[in-house]
Amino acid sequence: MSVFMDLNIISSNDKNRLKSIIETAAHLGYSTVAINYVVEPQQKKTEIPKPQSVSDIFDKFPIIQGKSSPIKVLNRLTIVASDASHFRLTSEYKNFDLVAVYPKTEKLFHAACMTFDVDIICIAATEKQPFHFKRAPVNGAIDRGVFFEICYAAAIRDNIMRRYTISNAFVLIEICKGKNIILSSGAERSLELRGPYDIANLGLVFSLSDGDAKAAVSTNCRSVLLHGGKLMGKSLTISHFFSKGINLYHMVLFPVSLLFDLQSIHLYWLA
């Protein structure tokens, strides 16, 4: 059975609204959601918000429709960058499970694809894409395991935004050939959420193949978590161990055929 995820639930100071969205996501069959804290720097030094603990939202997390397990909730940071100085990795970024960037210029899009340490690159949904996508940086992002996000909530709110969303998505998918795409809601209200099978069908409108459309709400999202080193469970990425200074000689490596999973090699502690 597929595991569906929505990695873009817009954060809100209204706790009840956030609870309603997450409860709706669980009812629709999503197993994991990410609360997205969007920061648009107006100056070189902009304070990054500290995400609220997900345990503060629910005393008991809602159960996923059709399953017996509760929904998993992550925290995500998205930087809206119109200048290179807006994206600077700091210790504050470590408070988030995922990091995304929404580049507003072609130069920043190129940097995001080729050098920025991010998990997700966002494209425009509420306006015409302000620059043309080029194959070289897009392929560079794909090679680095970075994913492109298309959000659909804006298309629900407004007919003009719907045209922008479809047009921008179509152009990107033509360049990337359907690779490394995730479809997220960007929902601010529970009524803006749609079920994963509906979103997979929307992917067909964006010109994704049937397989790529389903992957965009399931396996590709899992790959994003692997890239961010935040896949739930006991497995961790190699980069995590090096960053923590852990000696790999104290670990047991399973056979490569069992360990190599998408873009992350899993290592396990000795019991």
CSV table of C-alpha atoms in Angstrom, one decimal:
chain,number,residue,atom,x,y,z
A,1,MET,CA,0.0,0.0,0.0
A,2,SER,CA,1.3,3.5,-0.9
A,3,VAL,CA,2.3,5.9,1.8
A,4,PHE,CA,1.1,9.4,1.0
A,5,MET,CA,2.5,12.6,2.2
A,6,ASP,CA,1.8,16.4,2.0
A,7,LEU,CA,5.0,18.3,2.8
A,8,ASN,CA,3.5,21.7,2.7
A,9,ILE,CA,0.8,22.7,5.3
A,10,ILE,CA,1.2,26.4,5.9
A,11,SER,CA,1.9,27.3,9.5
A,12,SER,CA,-0.6,29.3,11.5
A,13,ASN,CA,-0.7,31.0,14.9
A,14,ASP,CA,-4.3,29.6,15.1
A,15,LYS,CA,-3.7,26.3,16.7
A,16,ASN,CA,-7.3,25.1,16.1
A,17,ARG,CA,-7.0,25.8,12.3
A,18,LEU,CA,-3.7,23.9,12.2
A,19,LYS,CA,-5.3,21.0,14.1
A,20,SER,CA,-8.2,21.0,11.6
A,21,ILE,CA,-5.9,20.8,8.6
A,22,ILE,CA,-3.8,17.9,10.1
A,23,GLU,CA,-6.9,16.0,11.1
A,24,THR,CA,-8.3,16.4,7.6
A,25,ALA,CA,-5.0,15.2,6.1
A,26,ALA,CA,-5.2,12.1,8.3
A,27,HIS,CA,-8.8,11.5,7.3
A,28,LEU,CA,-7.8,11.8,3.6
A,29,GLY,CA,-5.1,9.1,4.0
A,30,TYR,CA,-1.9,11.1,4.4
A,31,SER,CA,0.6,9.4,6.7
A,32,THR,CA,3.0,12.4,7.0
A,33,VAL,CA,2.6,16.1,6.7
A,34,ALA,CA,5.0,19.0,7.2
A,35,ILE,CA,4.1,22.3,8.8
A,36,ASN,CA,5.7,24.9,6.5
A,37,TYR,CA,7.2,28.1,8.1
A,38,VAL,CA,7.6,30.6,5.2
A,39,VAL,CA,10.1,33.4,5.7
A,40,GLU,CA,10.6,36.2,3.2
A,41,PRO,CA,13.6,38.2,4.3
A,42,GLN,CA,13.4,42.0,3.8
A,43,GLN,CA,16.9,42.6,4.9
A,44,LYS,CA,20.2,40.7,5.2
A,45,LYS,CA,19.6,39.8,8.8
A,46,THR,CA,16.2,38.2,9.2
A,47,GLU,CA,15.1,36.2,12.3
A,48,ILE,CA,14.2,32.6,11.6
A,49,PRO,CA,11.2,31.5,13.6
A,50,LYS,CA,11.5,28.7,16.0
A,51,PRO,CA,8.9,26.0,15.1
A,52,GLN,CA,6.5,24.9,17.8
A,53,SER,CA,6.8,21.4,19.1
A,54,VAL,CA,4.5,19.2,17.2
A,55,SER,CA,3.5,17.6,20.6
A,56,ASP,CA,2.0,20.9,21.6
A,57,ILE,CA,-0.5,20.7,18.7
A,58,PHE,CA,-2.1,17.4,19.8
A,59,ASP,CA,-2.4,15.4,23.0
A,60,LYS,CA,-3.0,12.4,20.7
A,61,PHE,CA,-2.3,12.6,17.0
A,62,PRO,CA,-5.2,11.5,14.7
A,63,ILE,CA,-5.2,8.1,13.2
A,64,ILE,CA,-4.6,7.8,9.4
A,65,GLN,CA,-7.6,6.7,7.5
A,66,GLY,CA,-7.5,3.0,6.8
A,67,LYS,CA,-4.6,2.4,9.1
A,68,SER,CA,-4.0,1.9,12.8
A,69,SER,CA,-1.0,4.3,13.1
A,70,PRO,CA,-1.2,8.1,13.9
A,71,ILE,CA,-0.1,10.7,11.4
A,72,LYS,CA,3.5,12.0,11.6
A,73,VAL,CA,4.0,15.7,11.7
A,74,LEU,CA,7.3,17.4,10.6
A,75,ASN,CA,8.5,21.0,10.6
A,76,ARG,CA,9.7,22.6,7.4
A,77,LEU,CA,11.3,26.0,6.7
A,78,THR,CA,10.9,27.8,3.3
A,79,ILE,CA,13.0,30.8,2.5
A,80,VAL,CA,11.6,33.1,-0.2
A,81,ALA,CA,14.9,34.4,-1.7
A,82,SER,CA,15.1,37.4,-4.0
A,83,ASP,CA,18.8,38.1,-3.1
A,84,ALA,CA,21.7,35.7,-2.5
A,85,SER,CA,22.2,37.1,1.0
A,86,HIS,CA,18.7,35.8,2.0
A,87,PHE,CA,19.8,32.2,2.0
A,88,ARG,CA,22.5,31.6,4.6
A,89,LEU,CA,22.6,28.3,6.5
A,90,THR,CA,22.6,29.0,10.2
A,91,SER,CA,22.2,26.9,13.4
A,92,GLU,CA,18.5,28.0,13.4
A,93,TYR,CA,17.9,25.9,10.3
A,94,LYS,CA,18.7,22.8,12.3
A,95,ASN,CA,15.4,23.2,14.2
A,96,PHE,CA,13.6,22.1,11.0
A,97,ASP,CA,13.2,18.6,9.5
A,98,LEU,CA,13.2,20.0,5.9
A,99,VAL,CA,14.6,23.1,4.3
A,100,ALA,CA,13.1,24.6,1.1
A,101,VAL,CA,13.9,27.7,-1.0
A,102,TYR,CA,11.6,29.6,-3.3
A,103,PRO,CA,14.0,31.5,-5.7
A,104,LYS,CA,12.6,34.6,-7.2
A,105,THR,CA,15.3,35.1,-9.9
A,106,GLU,CA,17.0,33.0,-12.5
A,107,LYS,CA,20.4,33.4,-10.9
A,108,LEU,CA,19.1,32.2,-7.5
A,109,PHE,CA,17.2,29.3,-9.2
A,110,HIS,CA,20.5,28.2,-10.7
A,111,ALA,CA,22.3,28.5,-7.3
A,112,ALA,CA,19.5,26.6,-5.6
A,113,CYS,CA,19.8,23.8,-8.1
A,114,MET,CA,23.5,23.6,-8.1
A,115,THR,CA,24.8,24.7,-4.7
A,116,PHE,CA,22.2,25.5,-2.0
A,117,ASP,CA,21.9,22.9,0.7
A,118,VAL,CA,18.1,22.4,0.4
A,119,ASP,CA,15.7,19.5,0.1
A,120,ILE,CA,13.0,21.3,-2.0
A,121,ILE,CA,12.9,24.0,-4.6
A,122,CYS,CA,9.5,25.7,-5.0
A,123,ILE,CA,8.1,27.2,-8.2
A,124,ALA,CA,5.6,30.0,-8.6
A,125,ALA,CA,1.9,29.2,-8.2
A,126,THR,CA,0.3,32.6,-7.7
A,127,GLU,CA,2.1,34.3,-10.6
A,128,LYS,CA,3.6,33.6,-14.0
A,129,GLN,CA,7.0,32.1,-13.6
A,130,PRO,CA,9.3,35.1,-13.8
A,131,PHE,CA,12.1,33.3,-15.7
A,132,HIS,CA,12.6,30.4,-18.0
A,133,PHE,CA,13.7,27.0,-16.6
A,134,LYS,CA,16.9,25.7,-18.1
A,135,ARG,CA,17.8,22.1,-18.5
A,136,ALA,CA,21.3,22.3,-17.0
A,137,PRO,CA,20.5,23.6,-13.5
A,138,VAL,CA,17.3,21.4,-13.4
A,139,ASN,CA,19.4,18.3,-14.2
A,140,GLY,CA,22.0,19.4,-11.6
A,141,ALA,CA,19.3,19.5,-8.9
A,142,ILE,CA,18.1,16.1,-9.9
A,143,ASP,CA,21.6,14.7,-9.8
A,144,ARG,CA,22.0,16.1,-6.2
A,145,GLY,CA,18.7,14.6,-5.1
A,146,VAL,CA,16.8,17.9,-4.7
A,147,PHE,CA,13.1,17.9,-5.5
A,148,PHE,CA,10.9,20.5,-7.2
A,149,GLU,CA,7.6,21.3,-5.5
A,150,ILE,CA,4.3,22.2,-7.2
A,151,CYS,CA,1.5,23.4,-4.9
A,152,TYR,CA,-2.1,23.2,-5.8
A,153,ALA,CA,-4.0,25.2,-3.2
A,154,ALA,CA,-3.6,28.5,-5.0
A,155,ALA,CA,-5.3,26.9,-8.0
A,156,ILE,CA,-8.4,26.2,-5.8
A,157,ARG,CA,-8.6,29.8,-4.6
A,158,ASP,CA,-8.5,31.7,-7.9
A,159,ASN,CA,-9.1,31.0,-11.6
A,160,ILE,CA,-6.1,33.1,-12.7
A,161,MET,CA,-3.8,31.4,-10.2
A,162,ARG,CA,-5.1,28.1,-11.6
A,163,ARG,CA,-3.8,29.0,-15.0
A,164,TYR,CA,-0.5,30.1,-13.6
A,165,THR,CA,-0.1,26.9,-11.6
A,166,ILE,CA,-0.9,24.6,-14.6
A,167,SER,CA,1.3,26.7,-17.0
A,168,ASN,CA,4.3,26.8,-14.7
A,169,ALA,CA,4.0,23.1,-13.8
A,170,PHE,CA,3.7,22.1,-17.4
A,171,VAL,CA,6.9,24.0,-18.4
A,172,LEU,CA,8.9,22.6,-15.5
A,173,ILE,CA,7.8,19.0,-16.2
A,174,GLU,CA,8.7,19.4,-19.8
A,175,ILE,CA,12.3,20.3,-18.7
A,176,CYS,CA,12.7,17.7,-16.0
A,177,LYS,CA,10.8,14.9,-17.8
A,178,GLY,CA,8.7,14.3,-14.7
A,179,LYS,CA,11.7,13.5,-12.5
A,180,ASN,CA,12.0,14.7,-8.9
A,181,ILE,CA,8.6,16.3,-8.7
A,182,ILE,CA,6.4,16.4,-5.5
A,183,LEU,CA,2.9,17.7,-5.4
A,184,SER,CA,1.9,19.5,-2.2
A,185,SER,CA,-1.1,21.5,-1.1
A,186,GLY,CA,0.3,24.7,0.4
A,187,ALA,CA,-3.1,24.6,2.3
A,188,GLU,CA,-4.0,27.4,4.7
A,189,ARG,CA,-7.4,25.9,5.5
A,190,SER,CA,-8.7,22.3,5.7
A,191,LEU,CA,-11.1,22.9,2.8
A,192,GLU,CA,-8.1,23.4,0.5
A,193,LEU,CA,-6.8,19.8,1.0
A,194,ARG,CA,-7.6,17.1,-1.6
A,195,GLY,CA,-7.1,13.4,-1.3
A,196,PRO,CA,-3.9,11.8,-2.7
A,197,TYR,CA,-5.6,10.0,-5.5
A,198,ASP,CA,-7.2,13.3,-6.6
A,199,ILE,CA,-3.8,15.0,-6.6
A,200,ALA,CA,-2.3,12.1,-8.6
A,201,ASN,CA,-5.0,12.8,-11.2
A,202,LEU,CA,-4.1,16.5,-11.1
A,203,GLY,CA,-0.6,15.4,-11.9
A,204,LEU,CA,-1.9,14.1,-15.2
A,205,VAL,CA,-3.2,17.5,-16.0
A,206,PHE,CA,0.3,18.9,-15.4
A,207,SER,CA,1.5,16.4,-18.0
A,208,LEU,CA,3.0,13.8,-15.6
A,209,SER,CA,2.8,10.2,-16.5
A,210,ASP,CA,0.5,8.0,-14.4
A,211,GLY,CA,3.5,6.5,-12.5
A,212,ASP,CA,5.2,9.9,-12.0
A,213,ALA,CA,2.0,11.4,-10.8
A,214,LYS,CA,1.5,8.8,-8.1
A,215,ALA,CA,5.2,9.0,-7.1
A,216,ALA,CA,4.8,12.8,-6.6
A,217,VAL,CA,2.5,12.2,-3.6
A,218,SER,CA,4.2,9.1,-2.3
A,219,THR,CA,7.7,7.7,-3.1
A,220,ASN,CA,9.2,11.0,-4.2
A,221,CYS,CA,8.1,12.6,-0.8
A,222,ARG,CA,9.8,9.7,0.9
A,223,SER,CA,13.0,10.5,-1.1
A,224,VAL,CA,12.7,14.1,0.2
A,225,LEU,CA,12.8,12.8,3.8
A,226,LEU,CA,15.7,10.6,3.0
A,227,HIS,CA,17.6,13.6,1.5
A,228,GLY,CA,16.9,15.6,4.6
A,229,GLY,CA,17.9,12.8,6.8
A,230,LYS,CA,14.5,12.9,8.5
A,231,LEU,CA,13.0,9.6,7.5
A,232,MET,CA,11.1,8.2,10.4
A,233,GLY,CA,12.5,5.1,12.0
A,234,LYS,CA,15.9,4.0,13.2
A,235,SER,CA,17.8,4.5,9.9
A,236,LEU,CA,20.1,7.5,9.4
A,237,THR,CA,22.1,8.8,6.5
A,238,ILE,CA,25.9,8.5,6.3
A,239,SER,CA,26.2,12.3,6.3
A,240,HIS,CA,24.5,12.3,9.7
A,241,PHE,CA,27.2,10.1,11.3
A,242,PHE,CA,30.0,12.2,9.8
A,243,SER,CA,28.4,15.4,11.0
A,244,LYS,CA,28.1,13.9,14.5
A,245,GLY,CA,31.7,12.6,14.5
A,246,ILE,CA,30.5,9.0,15.0
A,247,ASN,CA,33.1,6.3,14.2
A,248,LEU,CA,31.7,4.0,11.6
A,249,TYR,CA,34.0,1.2,12.8
A,250,HIS,CA,31.6,0.9,15.8
A,251,MET,CA,28.8,0.0,13.4
A,252,VAL,CA,27.8,-3.0,11.3
A,253,LEU,CA,27.0,-2.5,7.7
A,254,PHE,CA,24.4,-4.7,6.2
A,255,PRO,CA,24.9,-6.0,2.6
A,256,VAL,CA,24.9,-3.2,0.0
A,257,SER,CA,21.9,-4.7,-1.7
A,258,LEU,CA,19.9,-4.3,1.5
A,259,LEU,CA,21.3,-0.9,2.5
A,260,PHE,CA,21.1,1.1,-0.7
A,261,ASP,CA,17.7,2.7,-0.6
A,262,LEU,CA,17.1,5.5,-3.2
A,263,GLN,CA,19.8,8.1,-2.4
A,264,SER,CA,20.6,7.1,1.2
A,265,ILE,CA,22.6,4.2,2.6
A,266,HIS,CA,21.2,3.1,5.9
A,267,LEU,CA,23.4,2.1,8.9
A,268,TYR,CA,22.2,0.5,12.1
A,269,TRP,CA,23.6,0.5,15.6
A,270,LEU,CA,24.6,-2.8,17.2
A,271,ALA,CA,22.0,-3.9,19.6
